[in-house]
CSV table of C-alpha atoms and ligand atoms in Angstrom, one decimal:
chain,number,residue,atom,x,y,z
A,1,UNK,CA,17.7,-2.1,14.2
A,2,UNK,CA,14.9,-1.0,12.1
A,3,UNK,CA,15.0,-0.9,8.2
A,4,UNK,CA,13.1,1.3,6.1
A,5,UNK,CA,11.7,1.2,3.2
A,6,UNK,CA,9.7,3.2,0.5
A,7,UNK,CA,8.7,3.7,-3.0
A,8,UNK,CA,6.8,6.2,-5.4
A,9,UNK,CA,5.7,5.6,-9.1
A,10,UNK,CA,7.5,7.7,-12.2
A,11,UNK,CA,4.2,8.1,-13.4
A,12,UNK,CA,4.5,11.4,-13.6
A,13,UNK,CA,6.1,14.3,-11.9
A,14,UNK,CA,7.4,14.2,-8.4
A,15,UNK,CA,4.7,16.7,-7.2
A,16,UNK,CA,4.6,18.5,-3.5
A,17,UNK,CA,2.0,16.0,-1.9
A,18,UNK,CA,4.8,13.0,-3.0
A,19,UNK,CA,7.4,15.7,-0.9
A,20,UNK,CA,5.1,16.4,1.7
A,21,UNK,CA,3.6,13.6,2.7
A,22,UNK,CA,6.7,10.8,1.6
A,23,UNK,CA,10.0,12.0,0.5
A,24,UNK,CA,10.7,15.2,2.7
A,25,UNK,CA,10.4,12.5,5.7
A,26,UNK,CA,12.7,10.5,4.0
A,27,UNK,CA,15.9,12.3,3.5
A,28,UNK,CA,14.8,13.0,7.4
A,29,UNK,CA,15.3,9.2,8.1
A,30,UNK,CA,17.8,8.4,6.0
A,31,UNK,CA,20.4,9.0,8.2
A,32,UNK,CA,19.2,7.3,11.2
A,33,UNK,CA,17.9,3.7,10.0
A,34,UNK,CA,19.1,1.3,7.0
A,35,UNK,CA,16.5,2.8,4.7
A,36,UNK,CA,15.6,1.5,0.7
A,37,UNK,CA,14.0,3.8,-1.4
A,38,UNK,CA,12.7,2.8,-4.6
A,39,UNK,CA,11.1,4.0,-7.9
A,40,UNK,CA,8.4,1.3,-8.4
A,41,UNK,CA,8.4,1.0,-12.3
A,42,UNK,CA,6.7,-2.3,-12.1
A,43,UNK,CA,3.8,-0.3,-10.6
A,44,UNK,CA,3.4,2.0,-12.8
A,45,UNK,CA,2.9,0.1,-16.0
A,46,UNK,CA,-0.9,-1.0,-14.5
A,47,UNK,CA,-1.8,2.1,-16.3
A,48,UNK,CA,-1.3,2.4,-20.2
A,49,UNK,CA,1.7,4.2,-21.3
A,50,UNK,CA,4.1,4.7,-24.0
A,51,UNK,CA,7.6,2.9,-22.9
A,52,UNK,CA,9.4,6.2,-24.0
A,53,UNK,CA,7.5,8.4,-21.9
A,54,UNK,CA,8.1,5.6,-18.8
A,55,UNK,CA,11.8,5.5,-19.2
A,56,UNK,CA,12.2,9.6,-19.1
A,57,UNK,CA,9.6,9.5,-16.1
A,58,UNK,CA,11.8,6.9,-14.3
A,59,UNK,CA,14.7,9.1,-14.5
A,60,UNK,CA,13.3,12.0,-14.0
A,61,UNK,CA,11.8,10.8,-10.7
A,62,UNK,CA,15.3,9.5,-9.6
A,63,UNK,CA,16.7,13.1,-10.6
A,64,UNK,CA,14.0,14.4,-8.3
A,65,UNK,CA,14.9,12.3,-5.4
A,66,UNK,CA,18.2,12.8,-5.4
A,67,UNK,CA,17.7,16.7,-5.8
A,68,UNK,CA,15.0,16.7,-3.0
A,69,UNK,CA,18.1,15.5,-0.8
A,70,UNK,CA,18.4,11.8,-1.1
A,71,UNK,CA,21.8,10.7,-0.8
A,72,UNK,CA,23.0,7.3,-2.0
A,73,UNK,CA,25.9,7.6,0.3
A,74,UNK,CA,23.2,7.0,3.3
A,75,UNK,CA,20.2,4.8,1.7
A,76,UNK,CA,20.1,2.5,-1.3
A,77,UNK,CA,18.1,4.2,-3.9
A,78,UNK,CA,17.2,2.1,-7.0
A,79,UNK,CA,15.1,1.4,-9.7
A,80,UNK,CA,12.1,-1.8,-8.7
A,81,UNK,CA,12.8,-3.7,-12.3
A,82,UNK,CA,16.6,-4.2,-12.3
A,83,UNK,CA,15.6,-6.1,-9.2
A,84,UNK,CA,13.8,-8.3,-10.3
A,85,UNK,CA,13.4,-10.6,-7.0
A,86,UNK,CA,10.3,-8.3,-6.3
A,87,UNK,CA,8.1,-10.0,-8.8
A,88,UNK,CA,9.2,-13.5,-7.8
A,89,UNK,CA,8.3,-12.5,-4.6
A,90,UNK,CA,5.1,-11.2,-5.3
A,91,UNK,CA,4.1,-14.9,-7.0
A,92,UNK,CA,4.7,-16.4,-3.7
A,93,UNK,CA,2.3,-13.8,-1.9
A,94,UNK,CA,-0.2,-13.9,-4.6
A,95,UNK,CA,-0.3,-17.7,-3.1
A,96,UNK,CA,-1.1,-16.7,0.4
A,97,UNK,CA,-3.0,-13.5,0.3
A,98,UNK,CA,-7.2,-13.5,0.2
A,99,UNK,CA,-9.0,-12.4,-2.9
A,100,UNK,CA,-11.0,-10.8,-0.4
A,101,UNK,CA,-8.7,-8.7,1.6
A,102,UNK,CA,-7.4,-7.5,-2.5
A,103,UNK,CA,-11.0,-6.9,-3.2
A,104,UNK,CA,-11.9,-4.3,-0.3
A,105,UNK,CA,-8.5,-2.5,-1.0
A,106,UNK,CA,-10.3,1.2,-1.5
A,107,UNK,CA,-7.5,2.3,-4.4
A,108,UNK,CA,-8.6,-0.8,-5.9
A,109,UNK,CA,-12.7,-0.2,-5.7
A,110,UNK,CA,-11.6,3.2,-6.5
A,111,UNK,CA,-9.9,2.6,-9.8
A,112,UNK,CA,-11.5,-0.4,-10.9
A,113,UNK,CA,-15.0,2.1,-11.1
A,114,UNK,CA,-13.4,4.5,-13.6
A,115,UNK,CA,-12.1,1.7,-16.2
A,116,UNK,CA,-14.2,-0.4,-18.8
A,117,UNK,CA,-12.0,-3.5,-18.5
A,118,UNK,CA,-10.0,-4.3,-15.1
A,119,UNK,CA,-6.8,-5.8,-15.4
A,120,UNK,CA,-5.3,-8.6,-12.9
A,121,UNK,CA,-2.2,-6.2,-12.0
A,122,UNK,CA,-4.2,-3.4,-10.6
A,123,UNK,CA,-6.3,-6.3,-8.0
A,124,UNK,CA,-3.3,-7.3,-7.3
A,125,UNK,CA,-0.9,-4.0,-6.8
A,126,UNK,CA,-0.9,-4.2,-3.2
A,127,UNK,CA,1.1,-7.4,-3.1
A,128,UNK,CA,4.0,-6.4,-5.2
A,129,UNK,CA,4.2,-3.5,-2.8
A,130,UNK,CA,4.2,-6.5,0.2
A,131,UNK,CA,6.9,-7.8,-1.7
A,132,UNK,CA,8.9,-4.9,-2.1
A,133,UNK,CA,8.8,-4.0,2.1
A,134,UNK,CA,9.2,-7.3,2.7
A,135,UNK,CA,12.2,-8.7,0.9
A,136,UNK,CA,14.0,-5.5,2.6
A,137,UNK,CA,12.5,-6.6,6.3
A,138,UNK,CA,11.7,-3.1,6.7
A,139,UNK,CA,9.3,-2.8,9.4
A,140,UNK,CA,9.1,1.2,9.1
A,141,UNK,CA,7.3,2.5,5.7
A,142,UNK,CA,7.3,6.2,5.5
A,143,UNK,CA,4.1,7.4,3.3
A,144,UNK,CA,1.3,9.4,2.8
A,145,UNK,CA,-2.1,8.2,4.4
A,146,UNK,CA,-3.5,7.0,1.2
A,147,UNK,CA,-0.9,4.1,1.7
A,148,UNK,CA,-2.2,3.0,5.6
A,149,UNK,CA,-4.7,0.3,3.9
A,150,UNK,CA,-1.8,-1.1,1.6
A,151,UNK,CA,0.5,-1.4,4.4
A,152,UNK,CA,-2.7,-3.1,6.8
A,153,UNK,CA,-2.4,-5.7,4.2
A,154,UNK,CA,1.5,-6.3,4.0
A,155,UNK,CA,1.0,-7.1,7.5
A,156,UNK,CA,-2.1,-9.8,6.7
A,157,UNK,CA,0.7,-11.0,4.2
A,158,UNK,CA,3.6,-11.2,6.5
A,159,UNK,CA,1.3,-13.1,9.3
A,160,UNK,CA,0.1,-15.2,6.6
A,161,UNK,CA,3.7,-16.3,5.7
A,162,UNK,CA,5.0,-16.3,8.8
A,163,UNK,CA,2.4,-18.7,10.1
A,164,UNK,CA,2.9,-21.3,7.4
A,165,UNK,CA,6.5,-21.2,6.8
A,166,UNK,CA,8.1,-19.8,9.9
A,167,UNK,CA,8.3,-21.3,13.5
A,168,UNK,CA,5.8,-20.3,15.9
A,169,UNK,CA,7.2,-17.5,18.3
A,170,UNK,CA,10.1,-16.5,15.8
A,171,UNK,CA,8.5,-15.0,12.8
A,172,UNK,CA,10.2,-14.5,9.5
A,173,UNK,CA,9.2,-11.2,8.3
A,174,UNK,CA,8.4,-7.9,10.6
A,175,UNK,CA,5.0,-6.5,10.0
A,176,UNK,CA,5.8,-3.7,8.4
A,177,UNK,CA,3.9,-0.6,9.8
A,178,UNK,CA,3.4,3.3,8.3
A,179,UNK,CA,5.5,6.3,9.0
A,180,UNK,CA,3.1,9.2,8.8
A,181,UNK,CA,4.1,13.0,9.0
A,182,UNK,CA,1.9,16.1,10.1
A,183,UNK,CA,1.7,16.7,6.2
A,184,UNK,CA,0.4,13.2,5.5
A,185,UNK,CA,-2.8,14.4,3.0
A,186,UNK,CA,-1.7,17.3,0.9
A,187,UNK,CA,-5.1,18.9,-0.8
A,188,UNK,CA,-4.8,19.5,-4.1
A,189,UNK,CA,-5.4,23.0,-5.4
A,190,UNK,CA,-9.1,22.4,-6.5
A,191,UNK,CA,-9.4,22.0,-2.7
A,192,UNK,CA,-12.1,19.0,-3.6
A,193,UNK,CA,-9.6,16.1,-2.6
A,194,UNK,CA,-6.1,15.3,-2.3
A,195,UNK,CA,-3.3,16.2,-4.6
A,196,UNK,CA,-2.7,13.7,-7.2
A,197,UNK,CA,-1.0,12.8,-10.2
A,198,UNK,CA,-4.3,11.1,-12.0
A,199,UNK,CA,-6.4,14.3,-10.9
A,200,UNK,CA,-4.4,16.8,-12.5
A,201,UNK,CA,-4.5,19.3,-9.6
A,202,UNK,CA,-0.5,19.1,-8.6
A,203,UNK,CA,2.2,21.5,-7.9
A,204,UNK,CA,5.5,19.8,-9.5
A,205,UNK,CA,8.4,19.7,-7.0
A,206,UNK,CA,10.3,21.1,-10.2
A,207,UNK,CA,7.7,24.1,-11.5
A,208,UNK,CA,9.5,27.6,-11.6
A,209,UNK,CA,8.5,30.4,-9.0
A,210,UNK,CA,6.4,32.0,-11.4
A,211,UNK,CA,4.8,28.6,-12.6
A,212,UNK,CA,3.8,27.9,-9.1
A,213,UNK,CA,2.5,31.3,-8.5
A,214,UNK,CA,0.4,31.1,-11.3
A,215,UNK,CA,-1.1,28.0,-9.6
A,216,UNK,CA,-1.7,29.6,-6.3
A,217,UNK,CA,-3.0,33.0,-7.6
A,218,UNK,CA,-6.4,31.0,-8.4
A,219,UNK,CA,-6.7,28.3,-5.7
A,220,UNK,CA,-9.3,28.0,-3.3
A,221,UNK,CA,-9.7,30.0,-0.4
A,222,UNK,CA,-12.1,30.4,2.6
A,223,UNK,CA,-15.6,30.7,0.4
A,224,UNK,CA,-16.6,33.2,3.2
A,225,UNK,CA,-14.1,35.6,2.0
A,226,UNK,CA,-15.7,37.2,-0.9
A,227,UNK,CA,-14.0,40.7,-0.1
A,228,UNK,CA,-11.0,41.6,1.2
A,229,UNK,CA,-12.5,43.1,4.5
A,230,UNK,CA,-14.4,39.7,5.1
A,231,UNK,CA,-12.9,37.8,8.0
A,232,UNK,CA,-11.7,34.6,7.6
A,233,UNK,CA,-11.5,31.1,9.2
A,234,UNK,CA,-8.2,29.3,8.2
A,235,UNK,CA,-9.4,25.6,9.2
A,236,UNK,CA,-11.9,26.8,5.9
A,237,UNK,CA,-8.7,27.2,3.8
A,238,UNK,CA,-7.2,23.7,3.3
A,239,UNK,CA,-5.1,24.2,0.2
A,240,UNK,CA,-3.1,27.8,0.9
A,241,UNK,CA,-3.3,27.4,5.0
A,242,UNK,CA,-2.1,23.5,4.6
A,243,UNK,CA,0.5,24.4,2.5
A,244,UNK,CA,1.6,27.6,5.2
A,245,UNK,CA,2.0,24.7,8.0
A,246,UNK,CA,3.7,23.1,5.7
A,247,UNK,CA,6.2,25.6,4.3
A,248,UNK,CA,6.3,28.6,6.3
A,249,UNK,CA,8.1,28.7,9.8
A,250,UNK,CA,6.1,28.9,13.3
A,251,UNK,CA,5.9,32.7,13.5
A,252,UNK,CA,4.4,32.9,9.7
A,253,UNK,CA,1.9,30.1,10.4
A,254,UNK,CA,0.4,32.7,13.2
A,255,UNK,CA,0.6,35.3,11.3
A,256,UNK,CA,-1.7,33.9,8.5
A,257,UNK,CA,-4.0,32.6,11.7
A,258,UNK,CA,-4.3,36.5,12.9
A,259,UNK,CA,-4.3,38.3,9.8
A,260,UNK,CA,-7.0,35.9,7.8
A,261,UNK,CA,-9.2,35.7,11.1
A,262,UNK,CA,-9.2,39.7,11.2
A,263,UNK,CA,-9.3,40.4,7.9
A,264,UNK,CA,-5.4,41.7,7.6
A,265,UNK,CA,-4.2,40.5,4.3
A,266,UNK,CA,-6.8,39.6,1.8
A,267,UNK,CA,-5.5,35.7,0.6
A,268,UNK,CA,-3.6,37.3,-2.4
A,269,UNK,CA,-1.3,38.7,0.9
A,270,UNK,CA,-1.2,35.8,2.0
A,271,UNK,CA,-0.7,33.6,-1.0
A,272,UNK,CA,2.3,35.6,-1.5
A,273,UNK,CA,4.1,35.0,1.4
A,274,UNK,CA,3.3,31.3,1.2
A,275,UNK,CA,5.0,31.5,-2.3
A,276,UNK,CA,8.3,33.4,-0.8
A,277,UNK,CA,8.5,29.7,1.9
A,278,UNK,CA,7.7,27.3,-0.9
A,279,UNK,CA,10.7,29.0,-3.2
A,280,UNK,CA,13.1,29.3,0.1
A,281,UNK,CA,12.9,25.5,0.5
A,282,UNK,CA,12.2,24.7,-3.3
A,283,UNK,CA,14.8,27.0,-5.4
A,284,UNK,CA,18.1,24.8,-4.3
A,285,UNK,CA,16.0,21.5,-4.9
A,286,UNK,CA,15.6,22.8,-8.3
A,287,UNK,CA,19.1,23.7,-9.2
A,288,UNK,CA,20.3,20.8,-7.8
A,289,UNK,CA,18.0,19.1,-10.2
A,290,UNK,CA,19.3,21.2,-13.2
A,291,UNK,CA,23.0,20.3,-12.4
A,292,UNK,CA,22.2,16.2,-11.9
A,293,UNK,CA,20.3,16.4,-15.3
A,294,UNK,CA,23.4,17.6,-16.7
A,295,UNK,CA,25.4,14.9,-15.5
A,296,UNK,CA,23.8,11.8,-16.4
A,297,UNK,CA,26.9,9.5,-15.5
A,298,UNK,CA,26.0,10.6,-11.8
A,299,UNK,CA,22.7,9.6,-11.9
A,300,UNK,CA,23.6,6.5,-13.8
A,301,UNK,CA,26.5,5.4,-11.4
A,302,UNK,CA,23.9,5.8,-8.3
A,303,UNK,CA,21.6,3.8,-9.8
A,304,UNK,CA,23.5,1.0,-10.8
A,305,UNK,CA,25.1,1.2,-7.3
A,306,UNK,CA,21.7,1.4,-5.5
A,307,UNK,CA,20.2,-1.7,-7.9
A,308,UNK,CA,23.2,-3.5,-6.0
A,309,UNK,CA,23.0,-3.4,-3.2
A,310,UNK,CA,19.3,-4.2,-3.3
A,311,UNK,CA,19.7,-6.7,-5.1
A,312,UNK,CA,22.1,-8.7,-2.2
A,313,UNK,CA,19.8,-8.0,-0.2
A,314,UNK,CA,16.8,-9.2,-2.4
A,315,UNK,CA,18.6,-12.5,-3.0
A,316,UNK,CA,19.3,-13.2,0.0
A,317,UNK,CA,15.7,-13.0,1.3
A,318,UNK,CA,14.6,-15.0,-1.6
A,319,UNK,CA,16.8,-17.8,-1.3
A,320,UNK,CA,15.6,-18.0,2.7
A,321,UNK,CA,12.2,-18.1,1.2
A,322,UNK,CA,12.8,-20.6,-0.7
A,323,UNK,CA,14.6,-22.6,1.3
A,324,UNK,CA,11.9,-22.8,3.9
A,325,UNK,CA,9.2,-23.4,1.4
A,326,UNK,CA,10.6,-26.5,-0.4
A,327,UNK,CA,11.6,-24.6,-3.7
A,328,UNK,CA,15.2,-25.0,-3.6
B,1,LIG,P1,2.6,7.1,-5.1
B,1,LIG,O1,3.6,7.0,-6.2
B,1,LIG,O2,1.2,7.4,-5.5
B,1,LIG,O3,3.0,8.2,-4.0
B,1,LIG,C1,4.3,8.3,-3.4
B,1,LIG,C2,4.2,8.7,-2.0
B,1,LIG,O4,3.6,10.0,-1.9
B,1,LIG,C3,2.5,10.0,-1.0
B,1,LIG,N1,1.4,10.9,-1.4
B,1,LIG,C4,0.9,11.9,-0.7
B,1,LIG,N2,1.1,12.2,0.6
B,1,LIG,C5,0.4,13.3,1.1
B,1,LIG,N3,-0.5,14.0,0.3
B,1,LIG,C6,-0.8,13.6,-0.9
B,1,LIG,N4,-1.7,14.3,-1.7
B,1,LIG,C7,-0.1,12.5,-1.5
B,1,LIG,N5,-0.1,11.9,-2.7
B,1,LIG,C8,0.9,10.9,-2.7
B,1,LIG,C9,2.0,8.6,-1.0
B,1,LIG,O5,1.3,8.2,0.2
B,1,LIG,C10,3.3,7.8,-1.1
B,1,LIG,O6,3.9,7.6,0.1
B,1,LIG,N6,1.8,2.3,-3.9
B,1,LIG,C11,2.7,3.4,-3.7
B,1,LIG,C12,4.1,3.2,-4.2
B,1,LIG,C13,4.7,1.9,-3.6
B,1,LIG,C14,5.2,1.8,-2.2
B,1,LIG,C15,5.7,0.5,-2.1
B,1,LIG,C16,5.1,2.7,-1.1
B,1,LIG,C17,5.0,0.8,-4.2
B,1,LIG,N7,5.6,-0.1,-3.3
B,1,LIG,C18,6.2,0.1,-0.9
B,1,LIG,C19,5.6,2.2,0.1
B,1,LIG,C20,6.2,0.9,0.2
B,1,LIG,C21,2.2,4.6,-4.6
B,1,LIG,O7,1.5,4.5,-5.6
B,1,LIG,O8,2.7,5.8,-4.2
């Protein structure tokens, strides 16, 4: 059976692309295949920090899972450092993975551009997240398409391993491959690329009605509708039509098609009923997120039961690894 597996830094808020384009597919799977979800701390310390500010993100971000619908009593949700086979792992890649294939990884040419000084962990990100699929032999990864390249490269990994360490014809690890939704690039609300943490252009899974309305009320719409009487073209209207398909229900979505194409609703119309689907789906996620942060012993006991059972699992893989490479 297949096993899934996925993570997402706390380095910051859990924001509606995360929701979109990862987590809303995962409390989707959860129930159907052994599934691991993760808050990859390890990951998110690449980038400077304060170590308060890391360990309230890191809790927060499990709050926000579980409130989005996670439910420990169908996956394994834990925290990446209390399991701490995934950096031993990630030595043993760092042996068998190409500077090369690290070096063309866009995220990394990306990054690497905006900073003075480059540090080895951000070259070589994409094999701690190798090692985290891997030591789960999840062969599914359900993510957002900035993730494809990452996952092209657990694959190089898991062939690379395979073909030194395992028998030909019966392969150790799967080659893990990405789970991709309809909502798998979320623009963000400056309509210029996609929502992210680092670009400051996010809707918070958490933010109040009135918070997100005060978002929406000055996004980007369709440039060719200056007036209210100008007819529109909804493909031209990424950020408030993307998020309709994403929120609102079938009959809405045609709604916004007819009434921006003939001029209808101006887009503050139509901003508003997008607002009315995001709080339908959005208000119980943020109660429930209100009630775990006022029990902390529940978040504490699911995390210490996630870290685990990931960790038998962990060990286990390691100690095959190791056997089969002549560490042990
Ligand atoms: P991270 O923390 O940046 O994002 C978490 C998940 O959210 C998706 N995502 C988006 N999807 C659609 N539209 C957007 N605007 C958007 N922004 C983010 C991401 O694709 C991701 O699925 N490297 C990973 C974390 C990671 C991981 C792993 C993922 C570490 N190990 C192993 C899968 C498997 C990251 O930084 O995601």
């Amino acid at each position: 059976m297949s096993r899934i597996f996925s993570g997402i830094q706390p380095s910051g808020e859990l924001h509606i692309g995360n929701y979109l384009g990862a987590v809303r597919n995962w409390v989707a799977l959860q129930a159907h295949y052994e599934s691991f979800f993760c808050v990859v701390d390890y990951h998110a310390i690449i980038a400077a920090y304060a170590p308060e500010d890391l360990r309230r993100r890191t809790r927060e971000m499990a709050i926000s899972l579980l409130a989005a619908g996670i439910d420990p009593a169908h996956c394994t949700l834990f925290v990446q450092s209390r399991v701490p086979e995934h950096t031993e792992l990630q030595w043993i890649f760092n042996t068998i993975t190409p500077l090369g294939e690290l070096e063309r990884q866009v995220a990394f040419k990306e990054k690497s551009a905006r900073q003075e000084q480059v540090m080895a962990g951000l070259l070589n990100y994409p094999v701690l997240q190798a090692a985290d699929i891997l030591l789960y032999h999840a062969d599914r990864v359900p993510v957002g398409e900035d993730q494809v390249q990452h996952l092209e490269l657990s694959r190089v990994i898991a062939r690379n391993w395979n073909s030194r360490f395992a028998p030909e014809g019966d392969p150790y690890f799967p080659e893990p491959k990405p789970e991709l939704t309809p909502t798998r690039r979320i623009v963000g609300l400056d309509g210029n690329a996609k929502m992210s943490k680092s670009l400051g252009n996010t809707i918070a899974l958490l933010e109040t009605p009135d918070e997100i309305w005060a978002k929406l009320r000055p996004a980007v719409t369709d440039p060719a509708r200056v007036k209210k009487t100008d007819p529109g073209n909804p493909d031209n209207c990424p950020v408030i039509f993307g998020l309709h398909k994403a929120f609102s229900p079938a009959a809405t979505i045609a709604e916004v098609e007819t009434n921006c194409r003939a001029a209808g609703w101006g887009c503050v119309d139509c901003k508003k009923s997008l607002l009315e689907h995001m709080n339908a789906e959005l208000t119980p996620i943020r109660t429930r997120a209100q009630a775990l942060t006022e029990q902390p012993s529940l978040v504490d006991a699911a995390l210490d039961a996630g870290a685990e059972k990931a960790r038998a699992v962990a060990q286990q893989t390691l100690r095959h690894v190791k056997a089969r490479m002549g560490l042990d």
